Amino acid sequence: MQGELIDGVPVLWTEEPGPFEAVLIFGGGILDEPLAVRGAMRLVAHLAESALPRRNHPSRDWQDLESTYFTASGSPEQVTRYLDGICRALTRLPLHRLAHEAEVLGTTDLSPVSEVAQNLLWGRYGHSGPGSANHEGPGLHGVSAEEVRSAAARVFHRDNAALVLTGPPPEGLRLPLPAGERPAVRAAAPEVITGAVWFPSDVPDPGMSWSGDPGDPALLLSHYLFRERLVQALRHRNGLSHEIRDVHLPLGPGRAEFIFWPDSREGHEQRVAELMWQEALRLASEDPTEAELAREVTAYRERAATVERPVDELLEAAGCLLVDRDYQDLEARLESLAQVAPEQLRTAFATALKTAVVTVPNGLHLELPQLDGRPVPQLTCNAYGDPAPGTVFRPKRTDRLRYRDLRGAQLVLTDDGIWHRAALDDIHYVAFAEASALIECGNGRLLLGGTHCVIDVDENLYPGAARASAAADAAVPPRLRFRAPGFREE
Ligand SMILES: [Zn+2]
């Protein structure tokens, strides 16, 4: 891998066969975008792409949790022209086209992580940080030109950029980006759940994750060995899954979420979750063999040699540069993986398993033993006693008579928050001071707590609850407030 600076931007490249490819990366992704302005960076990237003249080679922009990317492949001349065009467009965005581009982008799926992964992240982080990765915030139409301009100035500049190329930089390559201020290193978000839990959610397949340091070779190798064990158990022995999907998502310094969500034959979701847990317990309690570890190191080496990898490797190095993470090259990584002893792997995995989050489709129930024999508890936000004294709002009498569910329902407004008693023993609470968002909807407000609670201040259901909405508006800081996508004034 070679590197140089072009117009102040670090450029990393290796000489690869095949079409010339470039990826321009900016250090800023979903994790850096508060819910109230979610989508601003996507709009910057998309507006810049839309400003370019017709191109007859592949190019696109995309975003993940940590970064925003522009990629193009073609002849060196085409790619050079593309990069020059993008850099220039970023400094003078066609903001008059904002509404139009929001419309166009709105038709595509912008979820950065899979549905199951999103639910697992929500389980660990609640409504904040990675827990809200797939939340659309105010929707792209709710992001103002001012917010787009501010995102462009904050993120899309040469002091927060890197370029990777699958060949030497072409003659005349320029990256005319403005100067800017390097953003502070993103801190890892606080984990709301630190012990093992399970919960049912609106997912098609079961999923499981744990939290740990992706720089720990023993933990990394345990991820790959666990995947292989799942292939054996779920696919080959039991024929319940076709594909074992997995990822480890970096979520800040020394932190990643290791996620597995095998597909499941319909009707066997519970069994898949149980087998997955069984394999996890086995890996956490019995040392693997030396031969198994050696096979995983070999597999890692072989995967790294496939055609997809050079760009991934360059992106990994560039990503490390942008978030001030240490980069280890492939040989160094292989070397440290090869040093992992069986017992070391088991211990690392057993520690990580204490942080396991498991989800299954709604309606299923899991009884999973932990390593120490205690059951894995079910995640519930509903851990509150009776609502504190305050102003009580009840559904209309006619609604209470008509809908059995609503008989005991009430909203209670206190000085510091709002309680919701959905049923006798189903009680939720969000303190204004801990709110992660306040969303204005057609029928009132949605108050998202710092953990898992959501209070639906439904003014149609609870007459007089406009007072609770007004109290929330006054107490929750403006930067956490926004209108739901598609909001219309009544
Ligand atoms: Zn709750």
Coordinates of C-alpha atoms in Angstrom, one line a residue, residues 136-439:
E136 CA -35.2 8.4 9.6
G137 CA -35.6 11.4 11.9
P138 CA -37.6 14.1 10.3
G139 CA -37.3 12.5 6.9
L140 CA -35.3 14.0 4.0
H141 CA -38.0 16.6 3.4
G142 CA -37.6 17.7 7.0
V143 CA -34.0 18.7 6.6
S144 CA -33.5 22.4 5.8
A145 CA -31.1 24.0 3.3
E146 CA -29.3 25.5 6.3
E147 CA -28.8 22.1 7.9
V148 CA -27.5 20.7 4.6
R149 CA -25.1 23.6 4.2
S150 CA -23.9 23.2 7.8
A151 CA -23.3 19.4 7.3
A152 CA -21.3 20.2 4.2
A153 CA -19.1 22.7 6.0
R154 CA -18.6 20.4 9.0
V155 CA -17.9 17.1 7.2
F156 CA -17.0 17.5 3.5
H157 CA -13.6 19.1 3.5
R158 CA -10.0 18.1 2.9
D159 CA -9.1 17.9 6.6
N160 CA -11.8 15.1 7.0
A161 CA -11.2 13.2 3.8
A162 CA -9.2 10.4 2.3
L163 CA -9.0 8.8 -1.1
V164 CA -8.3 5.2 -2.1
L165 CA -7.3 4.1 -5.6
T166 CA -6.7 0.7 -7.2
G167 CA -3.7 2.2 -9.1
P168 CA -1.3 5.0 -8.9
P169 CA -2.9 8.5 -8.9
P170 CA -3.4 9.6 -12.5
E171 CA -1.5 12.5 -13.9
G172 CA -3.4 15.7 -13.2
L173 CA -5.5 14.3 -10.4
R174 CA -6.8 17.2 -8.3
L175 CA -9.0 17.2 -5.1
P176 CA -10.1 20.8 -4.9
L177 CA -11.8 20.6 -1.5
P178 CA -12.1 23.5 1.0
A179 CA -10.1 23.5 4.2
G180 CA -12.0 22.7 7.4
E181 CA -11.7 21.6 11.0
R182 CA -11.0 18.0 11.8
P183 CA -13.9 16.7 13.9
A184 CA -13.2 15.4 17.4
V185 CA -12.8 11.6 17.6
R186 CA -16.2 10.1 18.1
A187 CA -16.6 8.6 21.6
A188 CA -18.3 5.2 21.9
A189 CA -22.0 5.6 22.9
P190 CA -23.0 4.5 26.4
E191 CA -24.4 1.0 26.4
V192 CA -27.8 0.9 28.1
I193 CA -27.7 -2.9 28.4
T194 CA -24.5 -4.5 29.6
G195 CA -25.6 -8.0 30.7
A196 CA -27.2 -10.7 28.6
V197 CA -30.8 -10.2 27.5
W198 CA -33.3 -11.5 25.0
F199 CA -36.4 -9.9 23.6
P200 CA -39.0 -10.5 20.9
S201 CA -39.2 -7.9 18.2
D202 CA -40.5 -7.2 14.7
V203 CA -37.9 -9.2 12.9
P204 CA -38.1 -12.0 10.2
D205 CA -35.2 -14.1 11.6
P206 CA -33.6 -14.5 15.0
G207 CA -30.4 -12.6 15.7
M208 CA -27.7 -12.5 18.3
S209 CA -24.9 -10.0 19.1
W210 CA -22.2 -9.3 21.6
S211 CA -20.1 -6.2 22.4
G212 CA -16.3 -6.2 22.4
D213 CA -13.0 -4.9 21.2
P214 CA -12.5 -5.6 17.4
G215 CA -8.8 -5.1 18.0
D216 CA -8.6 -8.2 20.2
P217 CA -7.4 -11.0 17.9
A218 CA -8.9 -13.7 20.2
L219 CA -12.3 -12.2 20.0
L220 CA -12.0 -11.6 16.3
L221 CA -11.0 -15.2 15.7
S222 CA -13.9 -16.4 17.9
H223 CA -16.3 -14.5 15.6
Y224 CA -15.1 -16.5 12.6
L225 CA -15.0 -19.8 14.4
F226 CA -18.5 -19.2 15.7
R227 CA -19.7 -18.5 12.2
E228 CA -18.2 -21.8 11.0
R229 CA -19.8 -23.7 13.9
L230 CA -23.2 -22.1 12.9
V231 CA -22.7 -23.2 9.4
Q232 CA -22.1 -26.8 10.7
A233 CA -25.0 -26.7 13.2
L234 CA -27.7 -24.8 11.4
R235 CA -27.0 -25.6 7.8
H236 CA -25.3 -29.0 7.6
R237 CA -26.6 -30.9 10.6
N238 CA -30.1 -29.4 11.0
G239 CA -30.9 -27.9 7.6
L240 CA -32.6 -24.9 9.1
S241 CA -30.6 -22.1 7.6
H242 CA -29.1 -21.4 4.2
E243 CA -27.1 -18.4 4.9
I244 CA -25.2 -17.4 8.1
R245 CA -25.2 -13.6 7.9
D246 CA -22.7 -11.8 10.2
V247 CA -20.9 -8.5 10.6
H248 CA -18.9 -6.7 13.2
L249 CA -19.8 -3.0 13.3
P250 CA -17.1 -0.7 14.7
L251 CA -18.9 1.7 17.1
G252 CA -16.1 3.9 18.4
P253 CA -12.7 3.4 19.9
G254 CA -12.2 -0.2 21.1
R255 CA -15.8 -1.1 20.6
A256 CA -17.7 -3.1 18.0
E257 CA -21.0 -5.0 17.9
F258 CA -20.5 -8.6 16.6
I259 CA -23.8 -9.6 15.0
F260 CA -25.2 -12.9 13.6
W261 CA -28.6 -13.3 11.9
P262 CA -28.9 -16.6 10.1
D263 CA -31.9 -16.9 7.9
S264 CA -34.4 -19.4 9.2
R265 CA -36.8 -21.8 7.6
E266 CA -40.2 -20.6 8.3
G267 CA -41.6 -22.0 11.5
H268 CA -38.2 -22.9 12.9
E269 CA -37.1 -19.4 14.1
Q270 CA -37.1 -20.5 17.8
R271 CA -35.1 -23.6 17.1
V272 CA -32.5 -21.5 15.2
A273 CA -32.2 -19.1 18.1
E274 CA -31.8 -22.0 20.6
L275 CA -29.2 -23.8 18.5
M276 CA -27.3 -20.6 18.0
W277 CA -27.3 -20.1 21.8
Q278 CA -26.2 -23.7 22.3
E279 CA -23.2 -23.2 20.0
A280 CA -22.3 -20.0 21.8
L281 CA -22.4 -21.8 25.2
R282 CA -20.2 -24.6 23.8
L283 CA -17.6 -22.1 22.4
A284 CA -17.6 -20.3 25.7
S285 CA -17.1 -23.4 27.8
E286 CA -14.9 -25.8 25.8
D287 CA -11.5 -25.0 24.3
P288 CA -11.6 -25.3 20.5
T289 CA -8.9 -27.5 18.9
E290 CA -5.6 -26.1 17.5
A291 CA -6.7 -27.5 14.1
E292 CA -9.9 -25.5 14.2
L293 CA -8.1 -22.3 14.9
A294 CA -5.5 -23.0 12.1
R295 CA -8.4 -23.6 9.6
E296 CA -9.9 -20.2 10.5
V297 CA -6.6 -18.4 10.1
T298 CA -6.2 -20.0 6.7
A299 CA -9.8 -19.1 5.7
Y300 CA -9.1 -15.5 6.7
R301 CA -6.0 -15.4 4.5
E302 CA -7.9 -16.9 1.6
R303 CA -10.8 -14.5 1.9
A304 CA -8.4 -11.6 1.9
A305 CA -6.9 -12.8 -1.4
T306 CA -10.2 -12.7 -3.3
V307 CA -10.9 -9.9 -5.8
E308 CA -13.2 -7.8 -3.6
R309 CA -10.5 -7.4 -1.0
P310 CA -8.0 -4.8 -2.2
V311 CA -10.5 -2.0 -2.0
D312 CA -11.8 -3.2 1.3
E313 CA -8.3 -3.3 2.7
L314 CA -7.6 0.2 1.4
L315 CA -10.9 1.4 2.9
E316 CA -10.1 -0.1 6.2
A317 CA -6.8 1.7 6.3
A318 CA -8.4 5.0 5.2
G319 CA -11.2 4.6 7.7
C320 CA -8.6 4.1 10.5
L321 CA -6.9 7.3 9.3
L322 CA -10.1 9.3 9.6
V323 CA -11.1 8.0 13.1
D324 CA -7.6 7.9 14.5
R325 CA -7.7 4.2 14.9
D326 CA -4.5 2.1 14.5
Y327 CA -4.3 0.3 11.3
Q328 CA -2.8 -3.2 11.1
D329 CA -2.0 -4.5 7.7
L330 CA -3.1 -7.9 6.6
E331 CA 0.1 -9.7 7.4
A332 CA 0.2 -8.2 10.9
R333 CA -3.4 -9.2 11.5
L334 CA -2.8 -12.7 10.2
E335 CA 0.2 -12.9 12.5
S336 CA -1.7 -11.9 15.6
L337 CA -4.6 -14.2 14.7
A338 CA -2.2 -17.1 14.3
Q339 CA -0.9 -16.5 17.9
V340 CA -4.3 -17.0 19.5
A341 CA -4.3 -20.0 21.8
P342 CA -7.5 -22.1 22.2
E343 CA -8.0 -21.2 25.8
Q344 CA -7.5 -17.5 25.1
L345 CA -10.2 -17.7 22.4
R346 CA -12.6 -19.4 24.8
T347 CA -12.0 -16.9 27.5
A348 CA -12.4 -13.9 25.2
F349 CA -15.6 -15.4 23.9
A350 CA -17.0 -16.3 27.3
T351 CA -16.5 -12.7 28.5
A352 CA -18.2 -11.3 25.4
L353 CA -21.1 -13.7 25.7
K354 CA -22.0 -12.0 29.1
T355 CA -23.0 -9.1 26.9
A356 CA -25.2 -11.1 24.5
V357 CA -28.3 -9.6 23.1
V358 CA -30.7 -12.1 21.5
T359 CA -33.9 -11.3 19.5
V360 CA -36.6 -13.5 18.0
P361 CA -39.7 -12.7 16.0
N362 CA -42.6 -11.5 18.0
G363 CA -44.7 -14.2 19.7
L364 CA -41.7 -16.5 20.5
H365 CA -40.4 -17.0 23.9
L366 CA -36.8 -18.1 24.9
E367 CA -35.5 -19.9 27.9
L368 CA -31.7 -19.6 27.6
P369 CA -29.3 -20.6 30.4
Q370 CA -26.2 -18.4 30.9
L371 CA -22.8 -19.9 31.6
D372 CA -23.5 -19.8 35.4
G373 CA -26.8 -21.5 34.9
R374 CA -29.0 -18.4 35.6
P375 CA -31.6 -17.7 32.9
V376 CA -31.0 -14.9 30.4
P377 CA -33.6 -12.3 31.4
Q378 CA -36.1 -10.8 29.0
L379 CA -35.4 -7.1 28.1
T380 CA -38.2 -5.0 29.3
C381 CA -38.4 -1.2 29.5
N382 CA -41.4 -1.7 31.7
A383 CA -39.6 -1.7 35.1
Y384 CA -41.5 1.1 36.8
G385 CA -43.9 1.1 39.7
D386 CA -47.1 3.2 39.8
P387 CA -47.0 6.6 38.1
A388 CA -45.9 9.5 40.3
P389 CA -48.7 11.9 41.3
G390 CA -49.4 14.5 38.6
T391 CA -52.1 15.6 36.1
V392 CA -53.9 12.5 34.8
F393 CA -55.4 12.1 31.3
R394 CA -57.7 9.2 30.6
P395 CA -59.2 8.1 27.3
K396 CA -62.7 9.2 26.5
R397 CA -65.5 7.3 28.2
T398 CA -66.8 6.0 24.9
D399 CA -63.4 4.7 24.0
R400 CA -62.9 3.0 27.3
L401 CA -66.3 1.3 27.0
R402 CA -65.5 0.2 23.4
Y403 CA -61.9 -1.0 23.8
R404 CA -61.2 -3.3 26.7
D405 CA -57.5 -2.5 26.4
L406 CA -58.0 1.1 27.2
R407 CA -59.8 0.6 30.5
G408 CA -56.9 1.2 32.9
A409 CA -55.0 3.4 30.4
Q410 CA -53.7 6.8 31.5
L411 CA -51.1 9.4 30.8
V412 CA -49.7 11.3 33.8
L413 CA -47.8 14.6 33.4
T414 CA -45.5 15.4 36.3
D415 CA -43.0 18.3 36.7
D416 CA -40.2 16.3 35.3
G417 CA -41.7 13.9 32.8
I418 CA -44.6 11.8 31.4
W419 CA -45.8 8.4 32.5
H420 CA -47.9 6.1 30.5
R421 CA -49.9 3.3 32.0
A422 CA -50.9 1.2 29.1
A423 CA -52.4 -1.5 31.3
L424 CA -52.5 -2.2 35.0
D425 CA -48.9 -3.5 35.2
D426 CA -47.6 -2.1 31.9
I427 CA -46.1 1.2 32.9
H428 CA -43.6 3.4 31.1
Y429 CA -41.9 6.7 32.0
V430 CA -39.7 9.2 30.2
A431 CA -38.0 12.0 32.2
F432 CA -37.7 15.2 30.0
A433 CA -34.1 15.5 31.1
E434 CA -33.3 12.1 29.6
A435 CA -35.3 12.3 26.4
S436 CA -33.4 11.4 23.3
A437 CA -36.0 12.9 20.9
L438 CA -39.4 14.6 20.9
I439 CA -41.3 14.1 17.7

